[in-house]
Coordinates of C-alpha atoms and ligand atoms in Angstrom, one line a residue:
M1 CA -50.4 -22.5 -7.2
K2 CA -48.7 -24.4 -10.1
K3 CA -45.2 -25.7 -9.2
Q4 CA -42.6 -23.6 -11.0
D5 CA -40.6 -25.3 -13.7
K6 CA -36.8 -25.5 -13.2
I7 CA -34.5 -24.2 -15.8
I8 CA -31.5 -26.5 -16.3
F9 CA -28.2 -24.5 -16.6
F10 CA -25.8 -26.1 -19.0
D11 CA -22.5 -24.3 -18.7
T12 CA -20.1 -24.6 -21.7
T13 CA -17.4 -22.2 -20.5
L14 CA -14.9 -25.1 -20.7
R15 CA -15.8 -26.1 -24.2
D16 CA -17.4 -23.3 -26.3
G17 CA -15.9 -20.6 -24.0
E18 CA -12.5 -22.1 -24.1
Q19 CA -12.7 -22.1 -27.9
S20 CA -12.9 -18.3 -28.0
P21 CA -9.8 -16.5 -29.2
G22 CA -7.0 -16.4 -26.5
A23 CA -9.2 -18.0 -23.8
S24 CA -7.3 -21.3 -23.6
M25 CA -6.8 -22.8 -20.1
N26 CA -4.5 -25.5 -18.9
F27 CA -5.4 -28.7 -17.3
N28 CA -5.3 -27.4 -13.7
E29 CA -7.1 -24.2 -14.6
K30 CA -10.0 -26.2 -16.2
L31 CA -10.3 -28.3 -13.1
L32 CA -10.4 -25.2 -10.9
V33 CA -13.2 -23.7 -13.1
A34 CA -15.2 -27.0 -13.1
K35 CA -15.1 -27.2 -9.3
Q36 CA -16.3 -23.6 -9.1
L37 CA -19.1 -24.2 -11.6
E38 CA -20.2 -27.1 -9.3
T39 CA -20.2 -24.7 -6.3
L40 CA -22.1 -22.2 -8.4
G41 CA -24.9 -24.8 -8.8
V42 CA -24.5 -25.4 -12.5
D43 CA -26.6 -28.5 -13.5
V44 CA -24.5 -29.6 -16.5
I45 CA -20.9 -28.8 -17.0
E46 CA -19.7 -29.3 -20.6
A47 CA -16.1 -30.2 -19.8
G48 CA -14.7 -30.2 -23.4
F49 CA -14.5 -32.0 -26.7
P50 CA -12.6 -35.2 -25.9
I51 CA -11.6 -36.2 -29.5
S52 CA -10.2 -32.8 -30.3
S53 CA -6.8 -33.4 -28.5
P54 CA -5.2 -35.6 -26.0
G55 CA -5.0 -32.6 -23.6
D56 CA -8.8 -32.1 -23.9
F57 CA -9.5 -35.8 -23.4
E58 CA -7.4 -35.8 -20.2
S59 CA -9.0 -32.7 -18.8
V60 CA -12.6 -33.9 -19.5
K61 CA -11.7 -37.2 -17.8
S62 CA -10.2 -35.5 -14.7
I63 CA -13.2 -33.2 -14.4
A64 CA -15.5 -36.2 -14.8
K65 CA -13.7 -37.8 -11.9
S66 CA -13.7 -34.9 -9.5
V67 CA -17.2 -33.4 -10.1
K68 CA -19.8 -35.0 -7.9
T69 CA -23.1 -33.2 -8.1
S70 CA -23.3 -31.8 -11.6
I71 CA -23.8 -33.8 -14.8
V72 CA -20.5 -33.9 -16.8
A73 CA -21.0 -33.7 -20.6
G74 CA -18.5 -34.2 -23.4
L75 CA -19.0 -33.1 -27.0
A76 CA -18.9 -35.5 -29.9
R77 CA -19.6 -35.3 -33.7
A78 CA -22.0 -37.8 -35.0
S79 CA -19.5 -40.6 -35.5
E80 CA -18.7 -43.7 -33.5
K81 CA -15.0 -42.6 -33.1
D82 CA -16.0 -39.3 -31.5
I83 CA -18.7 -40.9 -29.4
N84 CA -16.3 -43.6 -28.1
A85 CA -13.7 -41.0 -27.2
C86 CA -16.4 -38.9 -25.5
W87 CA -17.7 -41.9 -23.5
D88 CA -14.1 -42.9 -22.5
A89 CA -13.6 -39.5 -21.0
V90 CA -16.9 -39.0 -19.2
K91 CA -17.9 -42.5 -18.2
I92 CA -16.1 -42.2 -14.8
A93 CA -18.5 -39.3 -13.9
K94 CA -21.3 -39.8 -11.3
K95 CA -23.6 -38.4 -13.9
P96 CA -22.1 -38.6 -17.5
R97 CA -23.7 -37.2 -20.6
I98 CA -22.8 -37.6 -24.3
H99 CA -23.5 -34.5 -26.3
I100 CA -23.7 -35.1 -30.1
F101 CA -23.9 -32.4 -32.6
L102 CA -24.7 -32.4 -36.3
A103 CA -25.6 -29.5 -38.6
T104 CA -29.2 -29.3 -40.0
S105 CA -29.1 -26.1 -42.1
D106 CA -28.9 -26.6 -45.8
L107 CA -25.9 -24.3 -45.9
H108 CA -24.0 -26.5 -43.5
I109 CA -25.3 -29.7 -45.0
E110 CA -24.3 -28.8 -48.5
K111 CA -21.3 -26.5 -48.1
K112 CA -19.6 -27.9 -45.0
L113 CA -20.6 -31.5 -44.9
N114 CA -21.2 -32.2 -48.6
K115 CA -24.2 -34.3 -47.7
T116 CA -28.0 -34.5 -48.3
R117 CA -30.9 -34.0 -45.8
P118 CA -31.7 -37.8 -45.7
Q119 CA -28.1 -38.6 -45.0
I120 CA -28.0 -36.2 -42.1
L121 CA -31.2 -37.6 -40.7
D122 CA -29.7 -41.1 -40.9
M123 CA -26.4 -40.0 -39.3
A124 CA -28.2 -38.3 -36.5
V125 CA -30.4 -41.3 -35.6
K126 CA -27.5 -43.8 -35.9
A127 CA -25.3 -41.6 -33.7
V128 CA -27.9 -41.2 -30.9
K129 CA -28.7 -44.9 -31.0
Y130 CA -25.1 -45.8 -30.7
A131 CA -24.5 -43.3 -27.9
K132 CA -27.5 -44.8 -26.1
T133 CA -25.8 -48.2 -26.0
L134 CA -23.1 -46.6 -23.9
C135 CA -24.8 -43.9 -21.8
K136 CA -28.3 -43.2 -20.6
D137 CA -28.1 -39.5 -20.9
V138 CA -27.7 -38.4 -24.5
E139 CA -28.2 -34.9 -25.9
F140 CA -28.5 -34.0 -29.5
S141 CA -27.7 -30.6 -31.0
A142 CA -29.0 -29.5 -34.4
E143 CA -26.1 -27.2 -35.3
D144 CA -27.2 -24.0 -37.1
A145 CA -30.8 -24.7 -36.1
G146 CA -31.5 -21.0 -36.2
R147 CA -31.1 -21.1 -40.0
S148 CA -32.5 -24.6 -40.6
D149 CA -35.7 -25.3 -42.5
M150 CA -38.4 -25.8 -39.9
D151 CA -39.9 -28.9 -41.5
F152 CA -36.5 -30.7 -41.6
L153 CA -35.5 -29.5 -38.2
C154 CA -38.8 -30.8 -36.6
G155 CA -38.3 -34.1 -38.4
V156 CA -34.7 -34.5 -37.1
V157 CA -35.8 -33.6 -33.5
E158 CA -38.6 -36.1 -33.6
A159 CA -36.3 -38.9 -35.0
V160 CA -33.5 -38.3 -32.4
I161 CA -36.0 -38.3 -29.6
D162 CA -37.3 -41.7 -30.9
A163 CA -33.7 -42.9 -31.0
G164 CA -33.4 -42.0 -27.3
A165 CA -32.1 -38.4 -27.0
L166 CA -33.3 -37.0 -23.6
T167 CA -32.3 -33.4 -24.5
V168 CA -32.7 -31.7 -27.9
N169 CA -30.7 -28.6 -28.3
I170 CA -31.7 -25.9 -30.8
P171 CA -28.6 -23.7 -31.3
D172 CA -28.5 -20.3 -32.9
T173 CA -25.0 -21.1 -33.9
V174 CA -24.2 -17.9 -35.7
G175 CA -26.4 -15.5 -33.6
Y176 CA -28.7 -14.8 -36.5
T177 CA -32.2 -14.9 -35.1
M178 CA -34.2 -12.2 -33.4
P179 CA -35.7 -12.8 -30.0
A180 CA -39.4 -13.0 -31.0
E181 CA -38.5 -15.1 -34.0
F182 CA -36.3 -17.5 -32.0
G183 CA -39.1 -17.9 -29.3
A184 CA -41.6 -18.7 -32.1
K185 CA -39.3 -21.4 -33.4
I186 CA -39.2 -23.0 -29.9
A187 CA -43.0 -22.8 -29.7
E188 CA -43.4 -24.4 -33.1
I189 CA -41.1 -27.3 -32.2
K190 CA -43.1 -27.8 -29.0
K191 CA -46.3 -27.8 -31.0
R192 CA -45.2 -29.9 -34.0
V193 CA -42.9 -32.5 -32.6
S194 CA -45.2 -35.3 -31.5
N195 CA -42.9 -36.9 -28.9
I196 CA -41.4 -33.6 -27.6
S197 CA -42.7 -34.4 -24.1
K198 CA -40.1 -37.1 -23.8
A199 CA -37.2 -34.7 -24.1
V200 CA -36.0 -31.4 -22.7
I201 CA -35.8 -28.5 -25.2
S202 CA -32.5 -26.8 -24.8
V203 CA -31.1 -23.6 -26.5
H204 CA -27.6 -22.5 -27.2
C205 CA -27.4 -18.9 -28.5
H206 CA -24.4 -17.0 -29.8
N207 CA -24.0 -13.3 -29.5
D208 CA -23.1 -12.1 -32.9
L209 CA -25.8 -9.4 -32.8
G210 CA -25.7 -9.0 -29.1
L211 CA -28.9 -11.0 -28.7
A212 CA -27.8 -14.3 -27.1
V213 CA -29.3 -13.6 -23.7
A214 CA -32.5 -12.1 -25.2
N215 CA -32.9 -15.1 -27.5
S216 CA -32.3 -17.5 -24.6
L217 CA -34.9 -15.8 -22.4
S218 CA -37.4 -15.7 -25.3
A219 CA -36.9 -19.4 -25.7
I220 CA -37.6 -20.0 -22.0
E221 CA -40.8 -18.0 -22.4
N222 CA -41.8 -20.4 -25.1
G223 CA -41.0 -23.7 -23.4
A224 CA -37.2 -24.3 -23.5
R225 CA -36.1 -25.7 -20.2
Q226 CA -32.3 -25.9 -20.6
V227 CA -30.1 -23.0 -21.4
E228 CA -26.5 -23.4 -22.6
C229 CA -24.4 -20.5 -21.6
T230 CA -20.9 -19.4 -20.4
I231 CA -19.5 -17.3 -17.5
N232 CA -19.0 -13.7 -18.7
G233 CA -20.5 -14.7 -22.0
I234 CA -17.2 -15.9 -23.4
G235 CA -17.3 -18.1 -26.5
E236 CA -16.7 -18.4 -30.2
R237 CA -16.5 -14.9 -31.9
A238 CA -18.8 -12.5 -30.0
G239 CA -19.4 -15.2 -27.4
N240 CA -22.3 -17.2 -26.0
A241 CA -25.2 -16.2 -23.8
S242 CA -24.0 -15.1 -20.4
L243 CA -24.9 -17.4 -17.5
E244 CA -25.0 -14.6 -15.0
E245 CA -27.4 -12.5 -17.1
I246 CA -29.9 -15.2 -17.6
A247 CA -29.8 -16.4 -14.0
M248 CA -30.3 -12.9 -12.7
A249 CA -33.1 -12.0 -15.1
I250 CA -35.0 -15.0 -13.9
K251 CA -34.3 -14.1 -10.3
V252 CA -35.1 -10.4 -10.6
R253 CA -38.3 -11.0 -12.5
P254 CA -39.9 -14.1 -10.9
L255 CA -43.5 -13.1 -11.7
Y256 CA -42.6 -12.5 -15.4
Y257 CA -40.8 -15.8 -16.0
N258 CA -42.4 -18.0 -13.3
V259 CA -39.5 -20.5 -13.4
S260 CA -36.7 -21.2 -11.0
H261 CA -33.1 -22.5 -11.1
N262 CA -30.3 -23.9 -9.0
I263 CA -27.7 -21.2 -9.5
K264 CA -26.3 -19.9 -6.2
T265 CA -26.2 -16.3 -7.4
K266 CA -23.9 -15.2 -4.5
E267 CA -21.2 -17.3 -6.2
I268 CA -21.5 -15.4 -9.5
Y269 CA -18.9 -12.7 -8.9
K270 CA -16.3 -15.1 -7.7
T271 CA -16.8 -17.4 -10.7
S272 CA -16.6 -14.4 -13.1
K273 CA -13.3 -13.3 -11.5
L274 CA -11.9 -16.8 -11.7
V275 CA -12.7 -17.2 -15.3
S276 CA -11.5 -13.8 -16.4
S277 CA -8.3 -14.2 -14.5
L278 CA -7.5 -17.7 -15.8
T279 CA -8.4 -17.0 -19.4
G280 CA -7.0 -13.5 -19.5
V281 CA -10.3 -12.4 -21.1
A282 CA -11.2 -9.2 -19.3
V283 CA -14.8 -8.3 -18.4
Q284 CA -15.9 -5.0 -19.9
V285 CA -16.5 -2.4 -17.2
N286 CA -20.1 -1.9 -18.1
K287 CA -21.0 -5.6 -18.5
A288 CA -24.3 -6.4 -16.8
I289 CA -24.1 -8.1 -13.4
V290 CA -20.3 -8.6 -13.2
G291 CA -18.7 -5.5 -14.8
A292 CA -16.8 -3.1 -12.5
N293 CA -19.4 -0.4 -13.0
A294 CA -22.5 -2.7 -12.7
F295 CA -23.2 -1.3 -9.3
A296 CA -21.4 2.1 -9.5
H297 CA -23.6 5.2 -9.2
E298 CA -21.9 8.3 -10.4
S299 CA -24.6 10.9 -10.9
G300 CA -25.4 13.1 -7.9
I301 CA -29.2 12.5 -8.4
H302 CA -28.6 8.7 -8.4
Q303 CA -26.4 8.9 -5.4
D304 CA -28.9 10.9 -3.5
G305 CA -31.7 8.4 -4.4
M306 CA -29.5 5.5 -3.4
L307 CA -28.8 7.0 0.0
K308 CA -32.6 7.5 0.6
D309 CA -33.5 4.0 -0.7
R310 CA -31.3 1.6 -2.7
S311 CA -34.2 0.3 -4.7
T312 CA -34.5 3.7 -6.4
Y313 CA -31.6 2.9 -8.7
E314 CA -30.8 -0.8 -8.0
I315 CA -32.9 -3.7 -9.2
M316 CA -30.6 -6.1 -7.3
T317 CA -27.9 -5.6 -4.7
P318 CA -24.2 -6.3 -5.2
S319 CA -24.4 -8.9 -2.5
D320 CA -27.1 -10.8 -4.5
V321 CA -24.4 -11.7 -6.9
G322 CA -21.6 -12.0 -4.4
V323 CA -19.9 -8.7 -4.9
P324 CA -18.2 -8.1 -1.5
E325 CA -19.3 -5.0 0.3
S326 CA -16.0 -3.5 1.6
S327 CA -16.9 -1.8 4.8
L328 CA -13.4 -2.3 6.3
V329 CA -10.4 -0.7 4.5
L330 CA -7.3 -2.8 4.6
G331 CA -3.8 -1.4 4.8
K332 CA -0.5 -1.7 6.4
H333 CA -1.9 -1.8 9.9
S334 CA -4.3 -4.6 9.2
G335 CA -3.6 -7.9 10.8
R336 CA -4.0 -11.5 9.7
H337 CA -7.5 -11.8 11.1
A338 CA -8.8 -8.9 9.0
L339 CA -7.1 -10.2 5.9
F340 CA -8.3 -13.8 6.4
T341 CA -11.9 -12.6 7.1
R342 CA -11.8 -10.5 3.9
I343 CA -10.4 -13.5 1.9
K344 CA -13.3 -15.6 3.2
S345 CA -15.9 -13.0 2.4
L346 CA -14.5 -12.9 -1.2
G347 CA -15.5 -16.6 -1.3
Y348 CA -12.1 -18.3 -1.1
K349 CA -11.5 -21.3 1.1
L350 CA -7.7 -21.6 1.4
E351 CA -5.3 -23.8 3.2
Q352 CA -3.4 -22.2 6.2
A353 CA -0.1 -22.4 4.3
S354 CA -1.5 -20.4 1.4
L355 CA -3.1 -17.9 3.8
D356 CA 0.3 -17.4 5.4
Q357 CA 2.0 -16.8 2.1
I358 CA -0.6 -14.4 1.0
F359 CA -0.3 -12.5 4.3
E360 CA 3.4 -12.1 3.7
K361 CA 2.8 -10.7 0.2
F362 CA 0.0 -8.5 1.5
K363 CA 2.4 -6.9 4.0
I364 CA 4.9 -6.2 1.3
L365 CA 2.1 -4.6 -0.9
A366 CA 0.7 -2.7 2.0
D367 CA 4.1 -1.0 2.5
K368 CA 3.9 0.2 -1.1
K369 CA 0.2 1.1 -1.2
K370 CA -1.9 3.0 1.4
V371 CA -5.1 1.2 0.8
I372 CA -5.5 -2.5 -0.3
F373 CA -8.7 -3.0 -2.3
D374 CA -10.5 -6.3 -2.9
D375 CA -9.1 -6.5 -6.4
D376 CA -5.6 -6.3 -5.0
I377 CA -6.4 -9.2 -2.7
V378 CA -7.9 -11.3 -5.5
A379 CA -4.7 -10.6 -7.6
L380 CA -2.5 -11.9 -4.7
I381 CA -4.7 -15.0 -4.2
E382 CA -4.6 -15.8 -7.9
E383 CA -0.8 -15.2 -8.1
D384 CA -0.4 -17.6 -5.2
A385 CA -2.5 -20.3 -6.8
A386 CA -0.6 -19.9 -10.1
A387 CA 2.7 -20.3 -8.3
E388 CA 1.9 -23.9 -7.4
R389 CA 1.7 -24.8 -11.0
E390 CA 4.6 -23.0 -12.4
A391 CA 7.5 -24.4 -14.3
F392 CA 9.4 -21.1 -14.1
S393 CA 9.0 -18.4 -11.4
L394 CA 10.4 -14.9 -11.2
A395 CA 12.9 -14.5 -8.4
Y396 CA 14.2 -11.0 -9.2
Q397 CA 13.8 -8.4 -11.8
S398 CA 15.3 -4.9 -12.4
A399 CA 15.2 -2.7 -15.5
S400 CA 16.6 0.7 -16.3
S401 CA 15.7 3.1 -19.1
G402 CA 15.7 6.8 -19.8
T403 CA 16.2 9.4 -22.5
G404 CA 19.4 8.8 -24.3
T405 CA 20.2 5.4 -22.6
I406 CA 19.8 1.9 -23.9
P407 CA 17.1 0.1 -21.9
T408 CA 18.6 -2.8 -20.1
A409 CA 17.1 -5.5 -17.7
T410 CA 18.4 -8.1 -15.4
V411 CA 16.2 -11.0 -14.3
K412 CA 16.6 -14.1 -12.1
V413 CA 14.3 -16.9 -12.9
I414 CA 13.9 -20.2 -11.0
N415 CA 13.4 -23.3 -13.1
N416 CA 11.2 -25.3 -10.8
D417 CA 11.6 -28.4 -13.0
E418 CA 15.3 -28.5 -12.2
K419 CA 16.3 -28.5 -8.6
G420 CA 18.4 -25.4 -7.7
G421 CA 17.9 -24.1 -11.2
A422 CA 18.0 -20.4 -10.6
V423 CA 19.5 -18.5 -13.5
K424 CA 20.4 -14.8 -13.9
E425 CA 20.5 -13.1 -17.3
A426 CA 20.7 -9.5 -18.6
A427 CA 19.6 -8.1 -22.0
C428 CA 19.0 -4.8 -23.8
G429 CA 15.9 -4.0 -25.7
V430 CA 13.8 -1.2 -27.3
G431 CA 12.2 -0.5 -23.9
P432 CA 12.5 -1.9 -20.4
V433 CA 9.7 -4.5 -21.0
D434 CA 11.3 -5.6 -24.2
A435 CA 14.7 -5.9 -22.5
T436 CA 13.1 -7.9 -19.6
Y437 CA 11.4 -10.3 -22.1
R438 CA 14.7 -10.8 -24.0
A439 CA 16.4 -11.7 -20.7
I440 CA 13.7 -14.1 -19.8
D441 CA 13.9 -15.7 -23.2
K442 CA 17.6 -16.4 -22.7
I443 CA 16.7 -18.4 -19.6
T444 CA 13.6 -20.2 -20.7
K445 CA 14.9 -20.9 -24.2
M446 CA 11.3 -21.1 -25.5
D447 CA 10.6 -19.7 -28.9
I448 CA 7.5 -17.8 -27.7
K449 CA 6.2 -14.7 -29.6
L450 CA 4.2 -11.9 -28.0
T451 CA 1.0 -11.2 -30.0
D452 CA -1.0 -9.0 -27.6
F453 CA -0.2 -6.8 -24.7
S454 CA -2.4 -4.6 -22.5
L455 CA -1.9 -2.8 -19.3
K456 CA -4.6 -1.4 -16.9
A457 CA -4.8 -0.3 -13.3
V458 CA -6.8 -2.8 -11.2
S459 CA -7.4 -0.4 -8.3
S460 CA -7.6 3.3 -7.9
G461 CA -4.9 5.9 -7.1
V462 CA -1.4 6.6 -8.3
D463 CA -0.2 3.7 -6.3
A464 CA -2.6 1.3 -8.0
L465 CA -1.6 -2.2 -8.9
G466 CA -0.9 -2.3 -12.7
E467 CA -2.2 -5.4 -14.3
V468 CA -0.7 -6.7 -17.6
F469 CA -2.7 -9.1 -19.8
L470 CA -0.8 -10.6 -22.7
K471 CA -1.1 -13.3 -25.3
A472 CA 1.8 -15.1 -26.8
K473 CA 2.1 -17.7 -29.5
Y474 CA 4.0 -20.9 -29.0
K475 CA 4.1 -23.7 -31.6
G476 CA 0.9 -22.3 -33.2
M477 CA -1.1 -22.1 -30.0
V478 CA -2.0 -18.9 -28.1
F479 CA -1.4 -18.7 -24.4
S480 CA -2.4 -15.9 -22.1
G481 CA -0.6 -14.5 -19.1
K482 CA -1.5 -12.0 -16.4
G483 CA 0.6 -10.3 -13.8
A484 CA 0.0 -7.6 -11.2
S485 CA 2.4 -5.3 -9.4
T486 CA 2.8 -1.7 -8.4
D487 CA 5.8 -1.8 -10.8
I488 CA 4.6 -2.2 -14.4
V489 CA 7.8 -3.8 -15.7
E490 CA 7.5 -6.4 -12.9
A491 CA 3.8 -7.0 -13.8
S492 CA 4.9 -7.5 -17.4
A493 CA 7.6 -10.0 -16.4
K494 CA 5.1 -12.0 -14.3
A495 CA 2.5 -12.0 -17.1
Y496 CA 5.1 -13.2 -19.6
I497 CA 6.3 -16.0 -17.3
Q498 CA 2.7 -17.1 -16.7
A499 CA 2.1 -17.4 -20.5
I500 CA 5.4 -19.4 -20.8
N501 CA 4.3 -21.7 -17.9
K502 CA 1.0 -22.3 -19.7
A503 CA 2.9 -23.1 -22.9
K504 CA 5.2 -25.4 -21.0
A505 CA 2.3 -27.2 -19.3
F506 CA 0.6 -27.7 -22.6
E507 CA 3.8 -29.1 -24.1
R508 CA 4.3 -31.5 -21.2
R509 CA 0.7 -32.8 -21.5
N510 CA 0.9 -33.3 -25.2
K511 CA 4.4 -34.9 -25.3
Ligands
LIG1 O1 -22.8 -23.2 -31.6 C1 -23.1 -24.4 -31.7 O2 -24.0 -24.8 -32.5 C2 -22.4 -25.3 -30.8 C3 -22.9 -26.7 -30.9 C4 -21.8 -27.7 -30.8 C5 -23.9 -27.0 -29.8 O3 -21.5 -25.0 -30.1
LIG2 ZN1 -21.7 -22.8 -29.8

């Protein structure tokens, strides 16, 4: 039997994903995500766009330093300045890659770049040749390839391969093409570009019409062997192709695709949770593979079928993608062993000191809630991880409100940058959350403006943990925050402080 081709998974959560509205992550968060992507088995991690800011440069460099098995790519425009910055950031990696992009559609060439086709061809070749003097592994992306003239696109692809590009990426930058049409473009490139066997064809599909995954799979059917995607499908506008959906389609339909990949699918759920919690971009409940309802069976007929044989209504099992099967209910009588075993089964490997701290918080929560769900535990773990990186932490909070009274709040916040810097403040507001935020503002003295606020229950029952997601603007940048508690004002305070901490970390890095 013919050996199966391997699909190279190129994850751009930290670059295209992080570009999506409100999904920014700080330095430590990006490093956490990169390490998890490596554990997930991602072949190429696009760590960022080094020239775009000093903060991005530093995080690409630190990811390049700490990732050992995956290729670490940085993005660059077709200019020596960009390519030099990119190389400076990735060169420390065990396997570095320079990823150059330049638009090839007439619309972009004329309207955005104010250039001609021959100028673009020349720039592309020069950039790839220059990058090759620094790095063996160079990828070229023909931005807006989905709307590019096929003759010109094929010419550029052939020229950059001659110049040394080992991967040629065909992005559907604006999510415009249809699956059969996009597949046909890949087949045509394969047929017409004389030196195509010297490079890997990659695709990078956006989801403006909800077709990013379908287009990527159609490209695979037609010869693409690298897919660029993101966790939970986050990315510019409607997002990028979702890694988990492509990986599972290939796994669930092996005879149809007859290709394999290195993704450890049991790590998918944990990676999805990590990315959504760090970016604050929630996963829609009915999202394929990782949505809360992806494996929930509500109808009686379906439940009956499932009890007789799971495969009646499930084409994959929750455990295939690492969704923990909770056979044991945790509550106030559960001991350390049960909690630590559950934490391990959720995929976390934590130091003893963190486990001890989480156990303390678990006991406090278990006193307030009868049943502790996996989501509650994940919230405790993430809160603990965030605490290590905080400039400010909430020590105490109380708020009062009611009909005919002025809502007031008192908070005590520890300034971790100043030893012994615990400050107490009180304020009034239009509601208890507003009063709490005003009190926090008096302490942190940061001119931060709330732009988005949402509250949801992360587990079931009237004693569910309430989780607040918010976005706040500071010096023109948007920072997200998340906090969970059985008390929604406390959850709101935690989320606000997390956003403030992200803004503070950003400010520190860019000083
Ligand atoms: O969407 C796009 O075209 C891109 C390129 C930089 C690959 O993100
Ligand atoms: Zn993109």
